[in-house]
mmCIF file of C-alpha atoms in Angstrom:
data_model
loop_
_atom_site.group_PDB
_atom_site.id
_atom_site.type_symbol
_atom_site.label_atom_id
_atom_site.label_comp_id
_atom_site.label_asym_id
_atom_site.label_seq_id
_atom_site.Cartn_x
_atom_site.Cartn_y
_atom_site.Cartn_z
ATOM 1 C CA MET A 1 8.322 -7.934 -34.742
ATOM 2 C CA ALA A 2 6.278 -9.807 -32.144
ATOM 3 C CA ARG A 3 5.783 -7.977 -28.875
ATOM 4 C CA VAL A 4 7.210 -9.579 -25.726
ATOM 5 C CA ARG A 5 4.474 -10.823 -23.416
ATOM 6 C CA VAL A 6 4.436 -10.759 -19.637
ATOM 7 C CA GLU A 7 4.779 -14.509 -19.150
ATOM 8 C CA GLY A 8 7.584 -14.753 -21.695
ATOM 9 C CA LEU A 9 9.633 -12.029 -20.037
ATOM 10 C CA ILE A 10 9.099 -13.552 -16.591
ATOM 11 C CA GLN A 11 10.337 -16.908 -17.870
ATOM 12 C CA GLU A 12 13.345 -15.270 -19.529
ATOM 13 C CA LEU A 13 14.413 -13.353 -16.437
ATOM 14 C CA ALA A 14 13.720 -16.234 -14.048
ATOM 15 C CA ALA A 15 15.971 -18.479 -16.140
ATOM 16 C CA SER A 16 18.750 -15.887 -16.156
ATOM 17 C CA PHE A 17 18.472 -15.448 -12.362
ATOM 18 C CA ALA A 18 18.619 -19.198 -11.810
ATOM 19 C CA ASP A 19 21.599 -19.615 -14.141
ATOM 20 C CA ALA A 20 23.471 -16.807 -12.362
ATOM 21 C CA GLY A 21 23.312 -18.577 -8.994
ATOM 22 C CA LEU A 22 21.871 -15.583 -7.152
ATOM 23 C CA ALA A 23 21.186 -15.705 -3.423
ATOM 24 C CA PHE A 24 17.535 -15.106 -2.552
ATOM 25 C CA GLY A 25 15.856 -14.310 0.743
ATOM 26 C CA HIS A 26 15.235 -10.564 0.425
ATOM 27 C CA GLY A 27 11.474 -10.904 0.252
ATOM 28 C CA PHE A 28 11.635 -13.615 -2.426
ATOM 29 C CA GLU A 29 12.460 -17.288 -2.105
ATOM 30 C CA SER A 30 13.052 -18.189 -5.756
ATOM 31 C CA ALA A 31 14.202 -16.870 -9.118
ATOM 32 C CA TRP A 32 10.633 -17.160 -10.403
ATOM 33 C CA ASP A 33 9.112 -15.061 -7.601
ATOM 34 C CA GLU A 34 11.732 -12.371 -8.046
ATOM 35 C CA ALA A 35 11.226 -12.248 -11.814
ATOM 36 C CA VAL A 36 7.450 -11.973 -11.372
ATOM 37 C CA TYR A 37 7.774 -9.017 -9.015
ATOM 38 C CA LEU A 38 10.329 -7.283 -11.231
ATOM 39 C CA VAL A 39 8.250 -7.531 -14.399
ATOM 40 C CA LEU A 40 4.918 -6.617 -12.804
ATOM 41 C CA THR A 41 6.426 -3.674 -10.924
ATOM 42 C CA VAL A 42 8.167 -2.213 -13.961
ATOM 43 C CA ALA A 43 5.061 -2.738 -16.133
ATOM 44 C CA GLN A 44 2.777 -1.415 -13.350
ATOM 45 C CA LEU A 45 0.528 -4.461 -13.587
ATOM 46 C CA PRO A 46 -1.431 -6.305 -10.868
ATOM 47 C CA ASP A 47 -0.373 -9.714 -9.563
ATOM 48 C CA ASP A 48 -3.039 -11.534 -11.557
ATOM 49 C CA ARG A 49 -2.774 -14.475 -13.910
ATOM 50 C CA ALA A 50 -4.982 -12.601 -16.356
ATOM 51 C CA VAL A 51 -2.075 -10.285 -17.252
ATOM 52 C CA LEU A 52 0.332 -13.071 -18.246
ATOM 53 C CA SER A 53 -0.647 -12.978 -21.920
ATOM 54 C CA ARG A 54 -0.532 -9.189 -22.150
ATOM 55 C CA ALA A 55 1.976 -7.640 -24.576
ATOM 56 C CA LEU A 56 4.467 -5.322 -22.918
ATOM 57 C CA ASP A 57 5.580 -1.885 -24.000
ATOM 58 C CA PRO A 58 9.128 -2.125 -25.423
ATOM 59 C CA ALA A 59 10.359 0.477 -22.946
ATOM 60 C CA ALA A 60 9.157 -1.652 -20.026
ATOM 61 C CA VAL A 61 10.883 -4.703 -21.488
ATOM 62 C CA ALA A 62 14.149 -2.798 -21.857
ATOM 63 C CA GLN A 63 13.906 -1.434 -18.314
ATOM 64 C CA ALA A 64 13.194 -4.848 -16.786
ATOM 65 C CA ARG A 65 16.082 -6.441 -18.665
ATOM 66 C CA ALA A 66 18.467 -3.661 -17.598
ATOM 67 C CA LEU A 67 17.495 -4.051 -13.947
ATOM 68 C CA ALA A 68 17.879 -7.828 -14.234
ATOM 69 C CA GLN A 69 21.390 -7.373 -15.566
ATOM 70 C CA ARG A 70 22.264 -5.140 -12.619
ATOM 71 C CA ARG A 71 20.741 -7.702 -10.258
ATOM 72 C CA ILE A 72 23.022 -10.357 -11.740
ATOM 73 C CA GLY A 73 26.149 -8.289 -12.278
ATOM 74 C CA GLU A 74 26.170 -6.358 -9.013
ATOM 75 C CA ARG A 75 24.346 -8.878 -6.803
ATOM 76 C CA VAL A 76 22.172 -6.023 -5.512
ATOM 77 C CA PRO A 77 18.908 -7.038 -3.821
ATOM 78 C CA LEU A 78 16.005 -6.325 -6.143
ATOM 79 C CA ALA A 79 14.330 -4.101 -3.539
ATOM 80 C CA TYR A 80 17.148 -1.558 -3.792
ATOM 81 C CA LEU A 81 16.948 -1.513 -7.576
ATOM 82 C CA LEU A 82 13.184 -0.931 -7.545
ATOM 83 C CA GLY A 83 13.066 1.345 -4.518
ATOM 84 C CA GLN A 84 10.338 -0.734 -2.926
ATOM 85 C CA SER A 85 9.742 -4.143 -1.388
ATOM 86 C CA PRO A 86 6.618 -6.244 -0.761
ATOM 87 C CA TYR A 87 5.759 -7.187 2.818
ATOM 88 C CA CYS A 88 2.546 -8.621 4.252
ATOM 89 C CA GLY A 89 0.379 -7.437 1.376
ATOM 90 C CA ALA A 90 1.800 -3.917 1.014
ATOM 91 C CA ASP A 91 4.658 -2.371 -0.940
ATOM 92 C CA PHE A 92 7.112 -0.452 1.250
ATOM 93 C CA LEU A 93 9.445 2.255 0.052
ATOM 94 C CA LEU A 94 13.067 1.221 0.429
ATOM 95 C CA GLU A 95 16.454 2.794 -0.142
ATOM 96 C CA PRO A 96 20.074 1.639 0.205
ATOM 97 C CA GLY A 97 21.264 1.645 3.793
ATOM 98 C CA ILE A 98 18.000 0.236 5.176
ATOM 99 C CA VAL A 99 17.533 -3.515 5.738
ATOM 100 C CA VAL A 100 15.181 -5.156 3.231
ATOM 101 C CA PRO A 101 11.796 -6.164 4.763
ATOM 102 C CA ARG A 102 11.537 -9.918 5.238
ATOM 103 C CA SER A 103 10.958 -10.686 8.929
ATOM 104 C CA PRO A 104 8.676 -13.673 9.647
ATOM 105 C CA ILE A 105 7.180 -11.633 12.500
ATOM 106 C CA GLY A 106 4.798 -10.280 9.878
ATOM 107 C CA SER A 107 3.222 -13.670 9.281
ATOM 108 C CA LEU A 108 2.528 -13.975 13.007
ATOM 109 C CA LEU A 109 0.923 -10.537 13.028
ATOM 110 C CA LEU A 110 -1.368 -11.455 10.164
ATOM 111 C CA ASN A 111 -2.559 -14.308 12.387
ATOM 112 C CA ARG A 112 -3.071 -11.754 15.213
ATOM 113 C CA LEU A 113 -0.365 -13.486 17.261
ATOM 114 C CA ALA A 114 -2.678 -16.377 18.091
ATOM 115 C CA PRO A 115 -2.750 -18.060 20.544
ATOM 116 C CA TRP A 116 -0.572 -15.805 22.743
ATOM 117 C CA LEU A 117 -2.296 -12.442 22.331
ATOM 118 C CA ARG A 118 -5.353 -12.359 24.585
ATOM 119 C CA ALA A 119 -6.673 -8.924 23.618
ATOM 120 C CA ALA A 120 -5.956 -6.393 20.899
ATOM 121 C CA PRO A 121 -3.089 -4.157 22.027
ATOM 122 C CA ARG A 122 -3.624 -0.458 22.646
ATOM 123 C CA ARG A 123 0.060 0.535 22.468
ATOM 124 C CA VAL A 124 2.555 -1.170 20.136
ATOM 125 C CA LEU A 125 6.284 -0.575 19.758
ATOM 126 C CA ASP A 126 8.416 -1.661 16.803
ATOM 127 C CA LEU A 127 12.092 -1.527 17.828
ATOM 128 C CA CYS A 128 14.908 -1.474 15.243
ATOM 129 C CA CYS A 129 12.122 -0.635 12.817
ATOM 130 C CA GLY A 130 14.126 -0.024 9.641
ATOM 131 C CA SER A 131 11.550 0.690 6.947
ATOM 132 C CA GLY A 132 8.775 0.449 9.538
ATOM 133 C CA CYS A 133 7.268 -2.610 7.869
ATOM 134 C CA ILE A 134 6.606 -4.625 11.051
ATOM 135 C CA GLY A 135 5.070 -1.814 13.088
ATOM 136 C CA ILE A 136 3.015 -0.559 10.147
ATOM 137 C CA THR A 137 1.725 -4.079 9.569
ATOM 138 C CA ALA A 138 0.727 -4.130 13.249
ATOM 139 C CA ALA A 139 -1.122 -0.829 12.754
ATOM 140 C CA ARG A 140 -3.029 -2.345 9.848
ATOM 141 C CA VAL A 141 -3.875 -5.528 11.791
ATOM 142 C CA PHE A 142 -4.887 -3.677 14.991
ATOM 143 C CA PRO A 143 -6.787 -0.556 13.869
ATOM 144 C CA GLY A 144 -7.446 0.516 17.467
ATOM 145 C CA ALA A 145 -3.761 0.653 18.400
ATOM 146 C CA THR A 146 -1.279 3.485 18.425
ATOM 147 C CA VAL A 147 2.161 2.417 17.214
ATOM 148 C CA ASP A 148 5.635 3.758 17.953
ATOM 149 C CA LEU A 149 8.458 3.019 15.512
ATOM 150 C CA ALA A 150 12.035 3.385 16.737
ATOM 151 C CA ASP A 151 15.446 3.145 15.096
ATOM 152 C CA VAL A 152 18.903 4.498 15.874
ATOM 153 C CA ASP A 153 19.433 5.482 12.203
ATOM 154 C CA PRO A 154 17.733 8.818 11.354
ATOM 155 C CA ARG A 155 17.437 7.751 7.706
ATOM 156 C CA ALA A 156 15.391 4.748 8.777
ATOM 157 C CA VAL A 157 13.200 6.949 10.974
ATOM 158 C CA ASP A 158 12.471 9.232 8.022
ATOM 159 C CA LEU A 159 11.736 6.293 5.719
ATOM 160 C CA ALA A 160 9.463 4.642 8.296
ATOM 161 C CA ARG A 161 7.534 7.900 8.639
ATOM 162 C CA ARG A 162 7.048 8.071 4.866
ATOM 163 C CA ASN A 163 5.925 4.445 4.745
ATOM 164 C CA ALA A 164 3.339 5.106 7.442
ATOM 165 C CA GLU A 165 1.942 7.883 5.253
ATOM 166 C CA ARG A 166 2.035 5.660 2.178
ATOM 167 C CA CYS A 167 0.103 2.917 3.992
ATOM 168 C CA GLY A 168 -2.520 5.297 5.356
ATOM 169 C CA VAL A 169 -1.745 4.828 9.065
ATOM 170 C CA ALA A 170 0.282 7.969 9.800
ATOM 171 C CA GLY A 171 -2.382 9.277 12.163
ATOM 172 C CA ARG A 172 -1.723 6.401 14.592
ATOM 173 C CA VAL A 173 2.008 5.877 14.003
ATOM 174 C CA THR A 174 4.894 7.925 15.416
ATOM 175 C CA ALA A 175 8.514 7.416 14.392
ATOM 176 C CA HIS A 176 11.341 8.091 16.870
ATOM 177 C CA ARG A 177 15.107 8.141 16.704
ATOM 178 C CA SER A 178 16.188 6.030 19.659
ATOM 179 C CA ASP A 179 19.046 3.771 20.668
ATOM 180 C CA LEU A 180 16.844 0.762 21.412
ATOM 181 C CA LEU A 181 14.583 1.874 24.327
ATOM 182 C CA ASP A 182 16.923 4.539 25.697
ATOM 183 C CA ASP A 183 15.478 7.652 24.020
ATOM 184 C CA LEU A 184 11.777 6.755 23.936
ATOM 185 C CA PRO A 185 9.051 8.469 25.973
ATOM 186 C CA ALA A 186 8.241 6.989 29.376
ATOM 187 C CA GLY A 187 5.571 4.324 29.632
ATOM 188 C CA ARG A 188 4.845 0.719 28.821
ATOM 189 C CA TRP A 189 3.661 -1.039 25.708
ATOM 190 C CA ASP A 190 1.190 -3.915 25.404
ATOM 191 C CA LEU A 191 3.109 -5.344 22.453
ATOM 192 C CA ILE A 192 6.805 -4.889 21.658
ATOM 193 C CA LEU A 193 8.018 -6.160 18.289
ATOM 194 C CA CYS A 194 11.723 -6.317 17.534
ATOM 195 C CA ASN A 195 13.810 -7.512 14.616
ATOM 196 C CA PRO A 196 17.244 -6.447 15.926
ATOM 197 C CA PRO A 197 20.679 -7.021 14.413
ATOM 198 C CA TYR A 198 21.300 -10.657 15.367
ATOM 199 C CA VAL A 199 23.815 -12.117 12.909
ATOM 200 C CA ASP A 200 26.788 -13.488 14.846
ATOM 201 C CA ALA A 201 30.390 -12.744 13.967
ATOM 202 C CA ALA A 202 31.010 -16.057 12.194
ATOM 203 C CA ASP A 203 27.973 -15.688 9.943
ATOM 204 C CA MET A 204 28.765 -12.029 9.213
ATOM 205 C CA ALA A 205 32.104 -13.167 7.815
ATOM 206 C CA SER A 206 30.444 -15.531 5.350
ATOM 207 C CA LEU A 207 27.373 -13.631 4.136
ATOM 208 C CA PRO A 208 26.466 -13.934 0.431
ATOM 209 C CA ALA A 209 27.177 -10.879 -1.714
ATOM 210 C CA GLU A 210 23.525 -9.741 -1.712
ATOM 211 C CA TYR A 211 23.526 -9.343 2.074
ATOM 212 C CA ARG A 212 26.692 -7.268 1.981
ATOM 213 C CA HIS A 213 24.718 -4.516 0.246
ATOM 214 C CA GLU A 214 22.714 -4.141 3.460
ATOM 215 C CA PRO A 215 24.052 -2.047 6.363
ATOM 216 C CA ALA A 216 26.122 -3.925 8.931
ATOM 217 C CA LEU A 217 24.388 -1.728 11.523
ATOM 218 C CA GLY A 218 21.161 -3.593 10.779
ATOM 219 C CA LEU A 219 22.661 -7.100 10.737
ATOM 220 C CA ALA A 220 25.669 -7.522 13.061
ATOM 221 C CA GLY A 221 24.750 -8.653 16.567
ATOM 222 C CA GLY A 222 28.205 -9.233 18.062
ATOM 223 C CA ALA A 223 30.080 -12.436 18.824
ATOM 224 C CA ASP A 224 26.988 -14.566 19.539
ATOM 225 C CA GLY A 225 24.445 -12.320 17.806
ATOM 226 C CA LEU A 226 22.778 -11.250 21.052
ATOM 227 C CA ASP A 227 24.307 -7.879 21.939
ATOM 228 C CA LEU A 228 21.106 -5.883 21.392
ATOM 229 C CA VAL A 229 18.799 -8.696 22.470
ATOM 230 C CA ALA A 230 20.531 -8.853 25.856
ATOM 231 C CA ARG A 231 20.076 -5.101 26.280
ATOM 232 C CA LEU A 232 16.398 -5.383 25.385
ATOM 233 C CA LEU A 233 15.745 -8.224 27.806
ATOM 234 C CA ALA A 234 17.455 -6.324 30.622
ATOM 235 C CA ALA A 235 15.294 -3.239 30.014
ATOM 236 C CA LEU A 236 12.064 -5.134 29.375
ATOM 237 C CA PRO A 237 10.659 -5.252 32.947
ATOM 238 C CA ALA A 238 10.291 -1.475 32.987
ATOM 239 C CA ARG A 239 8.775 -1.203 29.511
ATOM 240 C CA LEU A 240 6.424 -4.135 28.867
ATOM 241 C CA ALA A 241 2.920 -3.841 30.323
ATOM 242 C CA SER A 242 1.549 -6.536 32.634
ATOM 243 C CA GLY A 243 0.257 -9.344 30.440
ATOM 244 C CA GLY A 244 1.978 -7.827 27.396
ATOM 245 C CA LEU A 245 4.031 -9.617 24.757
ATOM 246 C CA LEU A 246 7.514 -9.293 23.358
ATOM 247 C CA VAL A 247 7.905 -10.799 19.884
ATOM 248 C CA CYS A 248 11.564 -10.864 18.867
ATOM 249 C CA GLU A 249 13.477 -12.357 15.946
ATOM 250 C CA VAL A 250 16.918 -13.833 16.558
ATOM 251 C CA GLY A 251 17.175 -16.093 13.499
ATOM 252 C CA ALA A 252 20.104 -18.499 13.537
ATOM 253 C CA SER A 253 21.184 -17.098 16.922
ATOM 254 C CA ALA A 254 18.287 -18.936 18.595
ATOM 255 C CA PRO A 255 20.563 -21.709 19.985
ATOM 256 C CA ALA A 256 22.800 -19.031 21.525
ATOM 257 C CA LEU A 257 19.761 -17.438 23.185
ATOM 258 C CA ARG A 258 18.688 -20.785 24.652
ATOM 259 C CA ARG A 259 22.185 -21.347 26.039
ATOM 260 C CA ARG A 260 22.467 -17.845 27.476
ATOM 261 C CA TYR A 261 18.961 -17.790 29.003
ATOM 262 C CA PRO A 262 18.109 -21.451 29.648
ATOM 263 C CA HIS A 263 15.124 -20.630 31.880
ATOM 264 C CA LEU A 264 13.629 -17.788 29.865
ATOM 265 C CA PRO A 265 9.907 -18.737 29.575
ATOM 266 C CA CYS A 266 9.517 -18.034 25.891
ATOM 267 C CA HIS A 267 7.643 -19.786 23.086
ATOM 268 C CA TRP A 268 9.110 -20.621 19.672
ATOM 269 C CA PRO A 269 6.165 -20.587 17.253
ATOM 270 C CA ASP A 270 6.016 -22.354 13.928
ATOM 271 C CA LEU A 271 6.247 -19.665 11.271
ATOM 272 C CA PRO A 272 3.529 -19.954 8.617
ATOM 273 C CA ALA A 273 5.538 -18.138 5.942
ATOM 274 C CA GLY A 274 8.873 -19.815 6.730
ATOM 275 C CA GLY A 275 11.919 -18.422 8.498
ATOM 276 C CA GLU A 276 13.396 -19.265 11.856
ATOM 277 C CA GLY A 277 14.209 -18.014 15.300
ATOM 278 C CA VAL A 278 11.267 -15.889 16.453
ATOM 279 C CA PHE A 279 10.374 -16.104 20.133
ATOM 280 C CA VAL A 280 7.351 -14.847 22.076
ATOM 281 C CA LEU A 281 7.786 -13.793 25.701
ATOM 282 C CA GLU A 282 4.816 -12.884 27.876
ATOM 283 C CA ALA A 283 4.826 -10.547 30.845
ATOM 284 C CA ALA A 284 3.064 -12.467 33.594
ATOM 285 C CA PRO A 285 -0.192 -10.884 34.813
ATOM 286 C CA GLY A 286 0.633 -8.665 37.740
ATOM 287 C CA GLY A 287 4.299 -8.369 36.833
ATOM 288 C CA PRO A 288 6.522 -7.727 33.815
ATOM 289 C CA ALA A 289 8.730 -10.262 32.110
ATOM 290 C CA ALA A 290 12.323 -10.474 33.211
ATOM 291 C CA PRO A 291 15.228 -12.500 31.817
ATOM 292 C CA ASP A 292 16.702 -15.333 33.797
#
């Protein structure tokens, strides 16, 4: 019997994902991309066209097909099935109960936050860190920085700590359990990164099945999606260094933010990897940022 090859299995699984009408957006934008990552991860192969013609071990084929069937039948995000998720060139450990890495803030970091960041930050804070993917990416981009990761969920704090070790930056990264800024050490940060829960009540009620496998704690942002964002903006003057930056994702709640803070001097950058609703707010030299 002919062995199944990498490209053939990718095509098979991509077709089954497309036919099943899955919702994407958990690190993958298409059935093809998700099938590629599934097959290469299970087979422990590099993302290289040279492997497409390689014959697969029957056990790997069976495992990939079984996971694909769970993906279709249970509508579970692939990251939870594999226990890992790709983000900004690294694979992050993931487990159920932690939001899947996908924030477009990462694409801005890979561009070193140009043109807003004037100098490499010395202290970075990743709030609502989840897996730690954003703050750890910042640690990789800015090797001279120390990075604090903070989340209210102790399971996320533990996972973020393990991901820092996995990515080789644990010596410069510290994970904290904190309710937003409330339980963090005193001081200011040059760069604060935040992907808070921002899904408003109407959108929470209509989320696709895949998103319902994620914790509501990491998604629900209240009636207009801005409950935590409003708290952050109120606390920001005491925590953001002079000339520092806040980079915050609010997604589809961006119009609500503009209505609520019509004079907030923030920028809305184009996002090179897609996505929506990330704003950049600068603390004016000589004084911290403050909401209107």
